[in-house]
Amino acid sequence: GGDLHDLFMVDGHRLYFMVGDVSGKGVPASLFMALSKALCKSAVLRQGGTVADLMSVANAEISRENPAFMFVTAVAGILDTDTGALEYCNAGHDAPLVVDGAGNVRALDSMGGPPICVMDDFDYPVDHATLAPGELLLLYTDGVGEAMRVDEAMYGGDRVEAFMKSVGPDDSAAQTVDGLFRDVKRFVDGNEPNDDITILALRFRRAQN
């Protein structure tokens, strides 16, 4: 219950997205997840500016509502659906991946910053990238990489990247999410999950005039 994600249009051409993971488990993590998601959405709708502004405001507000001293790792971004311009901010989370039509995979590495609620006055830096038409963006939580077989072998980031190299240019975002989830399930071979799994994918298409 500690994973969170959100996805909505800020205006006519800007798409906001976020994936995150709350520390801890059970009901406390679930409640803090719901609070964090609501405050992040409120911040982006009120700020309407950069992702850095959003993260700094959300960090301060969530920190004030955190008596249990939990924290949230997260990646948030805004994609310009007209141009493919992407601004994003990483708060202690796994780097997003981008795959192009030829199957080449690159990580959106970032200077980033600490998880939300670790430093309540941290000024998060914003990073920039551009998605070419047809490229696919993938975000996921550590429940994917840390999915474990009964022999304690983990799925790991290398297998995530290997799967992404198999994604075809005509595969939709939904097919990619479903395929990665099924690949993780095949790997663990029925072993009980030890963490939540959240996967979000976006396929950028050239704007239609």
mmCIF file with all atom_site columns, C-alpha atoms in Angstrom:
data_model
loop_
_atom_site.group_PDB
_atom_site.id
_atom_site.type_symbol
_atom_site.label_atom_id
_atom_site.label_alt_id
_atom_site.label_comp_id
_atom_site.label_asym_id
_atom_site.label_entity_id
_atom_site.label_seq_id
_atom_site.pdbx_PDB_ins_code
_atom_site.Cartn_x
_atom_site.Cartn_y
_atom_site.Cartn_z
_atom_site.occupancy
_atom_site.B_iso_or_equiv
_atom_site.pdbx_formal_charge
_atom_site.auth_seq_id
_atom_site.auth_comp_id
_atom_site.auth_asym_id
_atom_site.auth_atom_id
_atom_site.pdbx_PDB_model_num
ATOM 1   C CA . GLY A 1 1   ? 0.000  0.000   0.000   1.00 0.00 ? 1   GLY A CA 1
ATOM 2   C CA . GLY A 1 2   ? 2.989  2.369   -0.007  1.00 0.00 ? 2   GLY A CA 1
ATOM 3   C CA . ASP A 1 3   ? 3.426  2.894   -3.759  1.00 0.00 ? 3   ASP A CA 1
ATOM 4   C CA . LEU A 1 4   ? 1.861  5.907   -5.453  1.00 0.00 ? 4   LEU A CA 1
ATOM 5   C CA . HIS A 1 5   ? 1.417  7.142   -8.985  1.00 0.00 ? 5   HIS A CA 1
ATOM 6   C CA . ASP A 1 6   ? -0.442 9.952   -10.705 1.00 0.00 ? 6   ASP A CA 1
ATOM 7   C CA . LEU A 1 7   ? -0.990 11.081  -14.274 1.00 0.00 ? 7   LEU A CA 1
ATOM 8   C CA . PHE A 1 8   ? -3.072 13.999  -15.568 1.00 0.00 ? 8   PHE A CA 1
ATOM 9   C CA . MET A 1 9   ? -3.043 16.943  -17.965 1.00 0.00 ? 9   MET A CA 1
ATOM 10  C CA . VAL A 1 10  ? -1.968 20.218  -16.348 1.00 0.00 ? 10  VAL A CA 1
ATOM 11  C CA . ASP A 1 11  ? -3.291 22.156  -19.361 1.00 0.00 ? 11  ASP A CA 1
ATOM 12  C CA . GLY A 1 12  ? -3.919 21.561  -23.043 1.00 0.00 ? 12  GLY A CA 1
ATOM 13  C CA . HIS A 1 13  ? -0.462 20.200  -23.838 1.00 0.00 ? 13  HIS A CA 1
ATOM 14  C CA . ARG A 1 14  ? 1.403  19.429  -20.595 1.00 0.00 ? 14  ARG A CA 1
ATOM 15  C CA . LEU A 1 15  ? 1.124  15.983  -19.016 1.00 0.00 ? 15  LEU A CA 1
ATOM 16  C CA . TYR A 1 16  ? 2.114  15.590  -15.358 1.00 0.00 ? 16  TYR A CA 1
ATOM 17  C CA . PHE A 1 17  ? 3.266  12.188  -14.105 1.00 0.00 ? 17  PHE A CA 1
ATOM 18  C CA . MET A 1 18  ? 4.672  10.837  -10.854 1.00 0.00 ? 18  MET A CA 1
ATOM 19  C CA . VAL A 1 19  ? 5.734  7.488   -9.409  1.00 0.00 ? 19  VAL A CA 1
ATOM 20  C CA . GLY A 1 20  ? 6.805  7.087   -5.801  1.00 0.00 ? 20  GLY A CA 1
ATOM 21  C CA . ASP A 1 21  ? 7.358  4.703   -2.924  1.00 0.00 ? 21  ASP A CA 1
ATOM 22  C CA . VAL A 1 22  ? 6.744  5.377   0.768   1.00 0.00 ? 22  VAL A CA 1
ATOM 23  C CA . SER A 1 23  ? 9.051  3.899   3.390   1.00 0.00 ? 23  SER A CA 1
ATOM 24  C CA . GLY A 1 24  ? 7.503  1.315   5.671   1.00 0.00 ? 24  GLY A CA 1
ATOM 25  C CA . LYS A 1 25  ? 4.630  -1.083  5.077   1.00 0.00 ? 25  LYS A CA 1
ATOM 26  C CA . GLY A 1 26  ? 1.048  -1.719  6.052   1.00 0.00 ? 26  GLY A CA 1
ATOM 27  C CA . VAL A 1 27  ? -1.640 0.762   7.044   1.00 0.00 ? 27  VAL A CA 1
ATOM 28  C CA . PRO A 1 28  ? 0.727  3.594   8.106   1.00 0.00 ? 28  PRO A CA 1
ATOM 29  C CA . ALA A 1 29  ? 2.475  3.478   4.725   1.00 0.00 ? 29  ALA A CA 1
ATOM 30  C CA . SER A 1 30  ? -0.874 3.361   2.913   1.00 0.00 ? 30  SER A CA 1
ATOM 31  C CA . LEU A 1 31  ? -2.178 6.410   4.762   1.00 0.00 ? 31  LEU A CA 1
ATOM 32  C CA . PHE A 1 32  ? 1.040  8.348   4.184   1.00 0.00 ? 32  PHE A CA 1
ATOM 33  C CA . MET A 1 33  ? 0.941  7.354   0.496   1.00 0.00 ? 33  MET A CA 1
ATOM 34  C CA . ALA A 1 34  ? -2.576 8.780   0.121   1.00 0.00 ? 34  ALA A CA 1
ATOM 35  C CA . LEU A 1 35  ? -1.553 11.998  1.881   1.00 0.00 ? 35  LEU A CA 1
ATOM 36  C CA . SER A 1 36  ? 1.589  12.358  -0.239  1.00 0.00 ? 36  SER A CA 1
ATOM 37  C CA . LYS A 1 37  ? -0.274 11.799  -3.513  1.00 0.00 ? 37  LYS A CA 1
ATOM 38  C CA . ALA A 1 38  ? -2.949 14.342  -2.586  1.00 0.00 ? 38  ALA A CA 1
ATOM 39  C CA . LEU A 1 39  ? -0.429 16.994  -1.518  1.00 0.00 ? 39  LEU A CA 1
ATOM 40  C CA . CYS A 1 40  ? 1.691  16.497  -4.655  1.00 0.00 ? 40  CYS A CA 1
ATOM 41  C CA . LYS A 1 41  ? -1.360 16.865  -6.893  1.00 0.00 ? 41  LYS A CA 1
ATOM 42  C CA . SER A 1 42  ? -2.468 19.945  -4.993  1.00 0.00 ? 42  SER A CA 1
ATOM 43  C CA . ALA A 1 43  ? 1.014  21.435  -5.330  1.00 0.00 ? 43  ALA A CA 1
ATOM 44  C CA . VAL A 1 44  ? 1.249  20.963  -9.089  1.00 0.00 ? 44  VAL A CA 1
ATOM 45  C CA . LEU A 1 45  ? -2.231 22.355  -9.672  1.00 0.00 ? 45  LEU A CA 1
ATOM 46  C CA . ARG A 1 46  ? -1.499 25.397  -7.506  1.00 0.00 ? 46  ARG A CA 1
ATOM 47  C CA . GLN A 1 47  ? 2.040  25.995  -8.724  1.00 0.00 ? 47  GLN A CA 1
ATOM 48  C CA . GLY A 1 48  ? 1.499  25.376  -12.419 1.00 0.00 ? 48  GLY A CA 1
ATOM 49  C CA . GLY A 1 49  ? 5.208  26.034  -12.879 1.00 0.00 ? 49  GLY A CA 1
ATOM 50  C CA . THR A 1 50  ? 8.289  23.868  -12.931 1.00 0.00 ? 50  THR A CA 1
ATOM 51  C CA . VAL A 1 51  ? 8.709  20.403  -11.492 1.00 0.00 ? 51  VAL A CA 1
ATOM 52  C CA . ALA A 1 52  ? 11.349 21.829  -9.137  1.00 0.00 ? 52  ALA A CA 1
ATOM 53  C CA . ASP A 1 53  ? 8.742  24.212  -7.684  1.00 0.00 ? 53  ASP A CA 1
ATOM 54  C CA . LEU A 1 54  ? 6.314  21.332  -7.297  1.00 0.00 ? 54  LEU A CA 1
ATOM 55  C CA . MET A 1 55  ? 8.800  19.097  -5.506  1.00 0.00 ? 55  MET A CA 1
ATOM 56  C CA . SER A 1 56  ? 10.024 21.811  -3.158  1.00 0.00 ? 56  SER A CA 1
ATOM 57  C CA . VAL A 1 57  ? 6.493  22.826  -2.168  1.00 0.00 ? 57  VAL A CA 1
ATOM 58  C CA . ALA A 1 58  ? 5.296  19.225  -1.826  1.00 0.00 ? 58  ALA A CA 1
ATOM 59  C CA . ASN A 1 59  ? 8.392  18.342  0.221   1.00 0.00 ? 59  ASN A CA 1
ATOM 60  C CA . ALA A 1 60  ? 7.730  21.156  2.685   1.00 0.00 ? 60  ALA A CA 1
ATOM 61  C CA . GLU A 1 61  ? 4.012  20.386  2.991   1.00 0.00 ? 61  GLU A CA 1
ATOM 62  C CA . ILE A 1 62  ? 4.373  16.624  3.362   1.00 0.00 ? 62  ILE A CA 1
ATOM 63  C CA . SER A 1 63  ? 7.160  17.089  5.915   1.00 0.00 ? 63  SER A CA 1
ATOM 64  C CA . ARG A 1 64  ? 4.765  19.067  8.119   1.00 0.00 ? 64  ARG A CA 1
ATOM 65  C CA . GLU A 1 65  ? 2.334  16.116  8.127   1.00 0.00 ? 65  GLU A CA 1
ATOM 66  C CA . ASN A 1 66  ? 4.873  13.456  9.029   1.00 0.00 ? 66  ASN A CA 1
ATOM 67  C CA . PRO A 1 67  ? 4.890  12.603  12.745  1.00 0.00 ? 67  PRO A CA 1
ATOM 68  C CA . ALA A 1 68  ? 6.196  9.080   12.030  1.00 0.00 ? 68  ALA A CA 1
ATOM 69  C CA . PHE A 1 69  ? 9.242  10.441  10.124  1.00 0.00 ? 69  PHE A CA 1
ATOM 70  C CA . MET A 1 70  ? 8.523  8.463   6.963   1.00 0.00 ? 70  MET A CA 1
ATOM 71  C CA . PHE A 1 71  ? 9.970  9.428   3.591   1.00 0.00 ? 71  PHE A CA 1
ATOM 72  C CA . VAL A 1 72  ? 9.016  9.074   -0.068  1.00 0.00 ? 72  VAL A CA 1
ATOM 73  C CA . THR A 1 73  ? 11.280 8.293   -3.006  1.00 0.00 ? 73  THR A CA 1
ATOM 74  C CA . ALA A 1 74  ? 9.750  9.701   -6.182  1.00 0.00 ? 74  ALA A CA 1
ATOM 75  C CA . VAL A 1 75  ? 10.211 10.800  -9.773  1.00 0.00 ? 75  VAL A CA 1
ATOM 76  C CA . ALA A 1 76  ? 7.922  13.543  -11.057 1.00 0.00 ? 76  ALA A CA 1
ATOM 77  C CA . GLY A 1 77  ? 7.867  15.134  -14.466 1.00 0.00 ? 77  GLY A CA 1
ATOM 78  C CA . ILE A 1 78  ? 5.940  17.171  -16.994 1.00 0.00 ? 78  ILE A CA 1
ATOM 79  C CA . LEU A 1 79  ? 5.922  16.169  -20.675 1.00 0.00 ? 79  LEU A CA 1
ATOM 80  C CA . ASP A 1 80  ? 5.064  18.700  -23.366 1.00 0.00 ? 80  ASP A CA 1
ATOM 81  C CA . THR A 1 81  ? 2.869  16.572  -25.620 1.00 0.00 ? 81  THR A CA 1
ATOM 82  C CA . ASP A 1 82  ? 3.384  18.973  -28.545 1.00 0.00 ? 82  ASP A CA 1
ATOM 83  C CA . THR A 1 83  ? 7.189  18.926  -28.606 1.00 0.00 ? 83  THR A CA 1
ATOM 84  C CA . GLY A 1 84  ? 8.362  15.973  -26.488 1.00 0.00 ? 84  GLY A CA 1
ATOM 85  C CA . ALA A 1 85  ? 10.211 18.335  -24.144 1.00 0.00 ? 85  ALA A CA 1
ATOM 86  C CA . LEU A 1 86  ? 10.462 16.729  -20.721 1.00 0.00 ? 86  LEU A CA 1
ATOM 87  C CA . GLU A 1 87  ? 11.355 18.249  -17.378 1.00 0.00 ? 87  GLU A CA 1
ATOM 88  C CA . TYR A 1 88  ? 11.719 15.934  -14.430 1.00 0.00 ? 88  TYR A CA 1
ATOM 89  C CA . CYS A 1 89  ? 12.986 15.705  -10.881 1.00 0.00 ? 89  CYS A CA 1
ATOM 90  C CA . ASN A 1 90  ? 14.277 12.659  -9.035  1.00 0.00 ? 90  ASN A CA 1
ATOM 91  C CA . ALA A 1 91  ? 13.968 12.419  -5.248  1.00 0.00 ? 91  ALA A CA 1
ATOM 92  C CA . GLY A 1 92  ? 16.049 9.359   -4.390  1.00 0.00 ? 92  GLY A CA 1
ATOM 93  C CA . HIS A 1 93  ? 14.265 7.052   -6.856  1.00 0.00 ? 93  HIS A CA 1
ATOM 94  C CA . ASP A 1 94  ? 15.363 4.628   -9.590  1.00 0.00 ? 94  ASP A CA 1
ATOM 95  C CA . ALA A 1 95  ? 16.144 6.514   -12.803 1.00 0.00 ? 95  ALA A CA 1
ATOM 96  C CA . PRO A 1 96  ? 13.454 6.392   -15.521 1.00 0.00 ? 96  PRO A CA 1
ATOM 97  C CA . LEU A 1 97  ? 14.324 4.528   -18.714 1.00 0.00 ? 97  LEU A CA 1
ATOM 98  C CA . VAL A 1 98  ? 13.729 5.550   -22.326 1.00 0.00 ? 98  VAL A CA 1
ATOM 99  C CA . VAL A 1 99  ? 13.653 3.095   -25.241 1.00 0.00 ? 99  VAL A CA 1
ATOM 100 C CA . ASP A 1 100 ? 13.747 4.215   -28.868 1.00 0.00 ? 100 ASP A CA 1
ATOM 101 C CA . GLY A 1 101 ? 12.339 2.520   -31.947 1.00 0.00 ? 101 GLY A CA 1
ATOM 102 C CA . ALA A 1 102 ? 15.544 0.537   -32.494 1.00 0.00 ? 102 ALA A CA 1
ATOM 103 C CA . GLY A 1 103 ? 15.466 -0.954  -28.995 1.00 0.00 ? 103 GLY A CA 1
ATOM 104 C CA . ASN A 1 104 ? 18.213 1.220   -27.565 1.00 0.00 ? 104 ASN A CA 1
ATOM 105 C CA . VAL A 1 105 ? 17.700 1.925   -23.869 1.00 0.00 ? 105 VAL A CA 1
ATOM 106 C CA . ARG A 1 106 ? 19.029 4.941   -21.965 1.00 0.00 ? 106 ARG A CA 1
ATOM 107 C CA . ALA A 1 107 ? 18.568 6.000   -18.356 1.00 0.00 ? 107 ALA A CA 1
ATOM 108 C CA . LEU A 1 108 ? 17.432 9.517   -17.509 1.00 0.00 ? 108 LEU A CA 1
ATOM 109 C CA . ASP A 1 109 ? 20.126 10.077  -14.920 1.00 0.00 ? 109 ASP A CA 1
ATOM 110 C CA . SER A 1 110 ? 19.820 13.108  -12.694 1.00 0.00 ? 110 SER A CA 1
ATOM 111 C CA . MET A 1 111 ? 21.618 15.123  -10.056 1.00 0.00 ? 111 MET A CA 1
ATOM 112 C CA . GLY A 1 112 ? 18.368 14.753  -8.152  1.00 0.00 ? 112 GLY A CA 1
ATOM 113 C CA . GLY A 1 113 ? 18.053 15.058  -4.431  1.00 0.00 ? 113 GLY A CA 1
ATOM 114 C CA . PRO A 1 114 ? 17.105 13.169  -1.277  1.00 0.00 ? 114 PRO A CA 1
ATOM 115 C CA . PRO A 1 115 ? 13.768 11.440  -0.797  1.00 0.00 ? 115 PRO A CA 1
ATOM 116 C CA . ILE A 1 116 ? 10.863 13.707  0.101   1.00 0.00 ? 116 ILE A CA 1
ATOM 117 C CA . CYS A 1 117 ? 10.740 14.406  3.867   1.00 0.00 ? 117 CYS A CA 1
ATOM 118 C CA . VAL A 1 118 ? 14.455 13.814  4.433   1.00 0.00 ? 118 VAL A CA 1
ATOM 119 C CA . MET A 1 119 ? 15.328 17.534  4.142   1.00 0.00 ? 119 MET A CA 1
ATOM 120 C CA . ASP A 1 120 ? 12.236 19.736  4.334   1.00 0.00 ? 120 ASP A CA 1
ATOM 121 C CA . ASP A 1 121 ? 13.965 22.825  2.883   1.00 0.00 ? 121 ASP A CA 1
ATOM 122 C CA . PHE A 1 122 ? 15.830 21.176  0.006   1.00 0.00 ? 122 PHE A CA 1
ATOM 123 C CA . ASP A 1 123 ? 15.719 22.977  -3.365  1.00 0.00 ? 123 ASP A CA 1
ATOM 124 C CA . TYR A 1 124 ? 15.289 20.177  -5.883  1.00 0.00 ? 124 TYR A CA 1
ATOM 125 C CA . PRO A 1 125 ? 17.070 20.653  -9.224  1.00 0.00 ? 125 PRO A CA 1
ATOM 126 C CA . VAL A 1 126 ? 15.119 20.123  -12.425 1.00 0.00 ? 126 VAL A CA 1
ATOM 127 C CA . ASP A 1 127 ? 16.532 18.078  -15.291 1.00 0.00 ? 127 ASP A CA 1
ATOM 128 C CA . HIS A 1 128 ? 15.579 18.267  -18.956 1.00 0.00 ? 128 HIS A CA 1
ATOM 129 C CA . ALA A 1 129 ? 15.350 15.766  -21.802 1.00 0.00 ? 129 ALA A CA 1
ATOM 130 C CA . THR A 1 130 ? 13.489 15.431  -25.074 1.00 0.00 ? 130 THR A CA 1
ATOM 131 C CA . LEU A 1 131 ? 11.510 12.418  -26.230 1.00 0.00 ? 131 LEU A CA 1
ATOM 132 C CA . ALA A 1 132 ? 11.611 11.776  -29.953 1.00 0.00 ? 132 ALA A CA 1
ATOM 133 C CA . PRO A 1 133 ? 8.376  10.637  -31.628 1.00 0.00 ? 133 PRO A CA 1
ATOM 134 C CA . GLY A 1 134 ? 7.863  6.941   -30.898 1.00 0.00 ? 134 GLY A CA 1
ATOM 135 C CA . GLU A 1 135 ? 10.100 6.799   -27.833 1.00 0.00 ? 135 GLU A CA 1
ATOM 136 C CA . LEU A 1 136 ? 8.765  5.191   -24.677 1.00 0.00 ? 136 LEU A CA 1
ATOM 137 C CA . LEU A 1 137 ? 9.378  6.351   -21.107 1.00 0.00 ? 137 LEU A CA 1
ATOM 138 C CA . LEU A 1 138 ? 9.269  3.828   -18.246 1.00 0.00 ? 138 LEU A CA 1
ATOM 139 C CA . LEU A 1 139 ? 9.065  4.506   -14.501 1.00 0.00 ? 139 LEU A CA 1
ATOM 140 C CA . TYR A 1 140 ? 8.837  1.831   -11.834 1.00 0.00 ? 140 TYR A CA 1
ATOM 141 C CA . THR A 1 141 ? 9.216  1.270   -8.106  1.00 0.00 ? 141 THR A CA 1
ATOM 142 C CA . ASP A 1 142 ? 11.774 -0.952  -6.380  1.00 0.00 ? 142 ASP A CA 1
ATOM 143 C CA . GLY A 1 143 ? 9.243  -3.764  -6.082  1.00 0.00 ? 143 GLY A CA 1
ATOM 144 C CA . VAL A 1 144 ? 10.216 -4.594  -9.669  1.00 0.00 ? 144 VAL A CA 1
ATOM 145 C CA . GLY A 1 145 ? 13.989 -4.764  -9.255  1.00 0.00 ? 145 GLY A CA 1
ATOM 146 C CA . GLU A 1 146 ? 13.756 -6.361  -5.808  1.00 0.00 ? 146 GLU A CA 1
ATOM 147 C CA . ALA A 1 147 ? 11.228 -9.038  -6.809  1.00 0.00 ? 147 ALA A CA 1
ATOM 148 C CA . MET A 1 148 ? 12.764 -12.222 -5.459  1.00 0.00 ? 148 MET A CA 1
ATOM 149 C CA . ARG A 1 149 ? 12.696 -15.915 -6.264  1.00 0.00 ? 149 ARG A CA 1
ATOM 150 C CA . VAL A 1 150 ? 12.606 -18.525 -3.544  1.00 0.00 ? 150 VAL A CA 1
ATOM 151 C CA . ASP A 1 151 ? 16.409 -18.857 -3.858  1.00 0.00 ? 151 ASP A CA 1
ATOM 152 C CA . GLU A 1 152 ? 16.640 -15.091 -3.037  1.00 0.00 ? 152 GLU A CA 1
ATOM 153 C CA . ALA A 1 153 ? 17.856 -14.103 -6.519  1.00 0.00 ? 153 ALA A CA 1
ATOM 154 C CA . MET A 1 154 ? 16.434 -10.686 -7.446  1.00 0.00 ? 154 MET A CA 1
ATOM 155 C CA . TYR A 1 155 ? 14.967 -9.574  -10.766 1.00 0.00 ? 155 TYR A CA 1
ATOM 156 C CA . GLY A 1 156 ? 17.290 -6.555  -10.757 1.00 0.00 ? 156 GLY A CA 1
ATOM 157 C CA . GLY A 1 157 ? 17.803 -3.521  -12.947 1.00 0.00 ? 157 GLY A CA 1
ATOM 158 C CA . ASP A 1 158 ? 19.686 -5.481  -15.614 1.00 0.00 ? 158 ASP A CA 1
ATOM 159 C CA . ARG A 1 159 ? 16.606 -7.614  -16.298 1.00 0.00 ? 159 ARG A CA 1
ATOM 160 C CA . VAL A 1 160 ? 14.426 -4.486  -16.474 1.00 0.00 ? 160 VAL A CA 1
ATOM 161 C CA . GLU A 1 161 ? 16.769 -3.053  -19.107 1.00 0.00 ? 161 GLU A CA 1
ATOM 162 C CA . ALA A 1 162 ? 16.907 -6.379  -20.984 1.00 0.00 ? 162 ALA A CA 1
ATOM 163 C CA . PHE A 1 163 ? 13.119 -6.488  -21.108 1.00 0.00 ? 163 PHE A CA 1
ATOM 164 C CA . MET A 1 164 ? 12.958 -2.906  -22.369 1.00 0.00 ? 164 MET A CA 1
ATOM 165 C CA . LYS A 1 165 ? 15.305 -3.800  -25.237 1.00 0.00 ? 165 LYS A CA 1
ATOM 166 C CA . SER A 1 166 ? 12.687 -6.329  -26.345 1.00 0.00 ? 166 SER A CA 1
ATOM 167 C CA . VAL A 1 167 ? 9.919  -3.707  -26.568 1.00 0.00 ? 167 VAL A CA 1
ATOM 168 C CA . GLY A 1 168 ? 8.935  -3.173  -30.189 1.00 0.00 ? 168 GLY A CA 1
ATOM 169 C CA . PRO A 1 169 ? 8.199  0.227   -31.761 1.00 0.00 ? 169 PRO A CA 1
ATOM 170 C CA . ASP A 1 170 ? 4.543  -0.724  -32.198 1.00 0.00 ? 170 ASP A CA 1
ATOM 171 C CA . ASP A 1 171 ? 4.065  -1.956  -28.623 1.00 0.00 ? 171 ASP A CA 1
ATOM 172 C CA . SER A 1 172 ? 1.780  0.356   -26.685 1.00 0.00 ? 172 SER A CA 1
ATOM 173 C CA . ALA A 1 173 ? 2.526  1.726   -23.227 1.00 0.00 ? 173 ALA A CA 1
ATOM 174 C CA . ALA A 1 174 ? -0.142 -0.603  -21.826 1.00 0.00 ? 174 ALA A CA 1
ATOM 175 C CA . GLN A 1 175 ? 1.444  -3.630  -23.507 1.00 0.00 ? 175 GLN A CA 1
ATOM 176 C CA . THR A 1 176 ? 4.827  -2.638  -22.097 1.00 0.00 ? 176 THR A CA 1
ATOM 177 C CA . VAL A 1 177 ? 3.493  -2.341  -18.546 1.00 0.00 ? 177 VAL A CA 1
ATOM 178 C CA . ASP A 1 178 ? 1.670  -5.653  -18.813 1.00 0.00 ? 178 ASP A CA 1
ATOM 179 C CA . GLY A 1 179 ? 4.675  -7.383  -20.394 1.00 0.00 ? 179 GLY A CA 1
ATOM 180 C CA . LEU A 1 180 ? 7.136  -6.223  -17.739 1.00 0.00 ? 180 LEU A CA 1
ATOM 181 C CA . PHE A 1 181 ? 4.767  -7.219  -14.941 1.00 0.00 ? 181 PHE A CA 1
ATOM 182 C CA . ARG A 1 182 ? 4.301  -10.691 -16.447 1.00 0.00 ? 182 ARG A CA 1
ATOM 183 C CA . ASP A 1 183 ? 8.062  -11.059 -16.898 1.00 0.00 ? 183 ASP A CA 1
ATOM 184 C CA . VAL A 1 184 ? 8.601  -10.278 -13.209 1.00 0.00 ? 184 VAL A CA 1
ATOM 185 C CA . LYS A 1 185 ? 5.925  -12.808 -12.261 1.00 0.00 ? 185 LYS A CA 1
ATOM 186 C CA . ARG A 1 186 ? 7.556  -15.463 -14.428 1.00 0.00 ? 186 ARG A CA 1
ATOM 187 C CA . PHE A 1 187 ? 10.898 -14.781 -12.766 1.00 0.00 ? 187 PHE A CA 1
ATOM 188 C CA . VAL A 1 188 ? 9.654  -15.096 -9.172  1.00 0.00 ? 188 VAL A CA 1
ATOM 189 C CA . ASP A 1 189 ? 7.804  -18.290 -10.146 1.00 0.00 ? 189 ASP A CA 1
ATOM 190 C CA . GLY A 1 190 ? 5.062  -18.064 -7.553  1.00 0.00 ? 190 GLY A CA 1
ATOM 191 C CA . ASN A 1 191 ? 7.172  -16.756 -4.684  1.00 0.00 ? 191 ASN A CA 1
ATOM 192 C CA . GLU A 1 192 ? 5.285  -14.347 -2.427  1.00 0.00 ? 192 GLU A CA 1
ATOM 193 C CA . PRO A 1 193 ? 6.006  -10.668 -3.232  1.00 0.00 ? 193 PRO A CA 1
ATOM 194 C CA . ASN A 1 194 ? 8.000  -8.740  -0.646  1.00 0.00 ? 194 ASN A CA 1
ATOM 195 C CA . ASP A 1 195 ? 7.018  -5.269  -1.886  1.00 0.00 ? 195 ASP A CA 1
ATOM 196 C CA . ASP A 1 196 ? 4.494  -3.385  -3.973  1.00 0.00 ? 196 ASP A CA 1
ATOM 197 C CA . ILE A 1 197 ? 5.011  -3.147  -7.735  1.00 0.00 ? 197 ILE A CA 1
ATOM 198 C CA . THR A 1 198 ? 4.127  -0.013  -9.691  1.00 0.00 ? 198 THR A CA 1
ATOM 199 C CA . ILE A 1 199 ? 4.949  0.430   -13.376 1.00 0.00 ? 199 ILE A CA 1
ATOM 200 C CA . LEU A 1 200 ? 4.089  3.464   -15.511 1.00 0.00 ? 200 LEU A CA 1
ATOM 201 C CA . ALA A 1 201 ? 4.887  3.865   -19.213 1.00 0.00 ? 201 ALA A CA 1
ATOM 202 C CA . LEU A 1 202 ? 4.329  6.708   -21.691 1.00 0.00 ? 202 LEU A CA 1
ATOM 203 C CA . ARG A 1 203 ? 4.713  6.421   -25.474 1.00 0.00 ? 203 ARG A CA 1
ATOM 204 C CA . PHE A 1 204 ? 5.280  9.827   -27.098 1.00 0.00 ? 204 PHE A CA 1
ATOM 205 C CA . ARG A 1 205 ? 3.494  10.231  -30.426 1.00 0.00 ? 205 ARG A CA 1
ATOM 206 C CA . ARG A 1 206 ? 4.009  13.139  -32.779 1.00 0.00 ? 206 ARG A CA 1
ATOM 207 C CA . ALA A 1 207 ? 1.271  15.720  -32.272 1.00 0.00 ? 207 ALA A CA 1
ATOM 208 C CA . GLN A 1 208 ? -1.505 15.617  -34.862 1.00 0.00 ? 208 GLN A CA 1
ATOM 209 C CA . ASN A 1 209 ? -2.178 18.985  -36.569 1.00 0.00 ? 209 ASN A CA 1
#
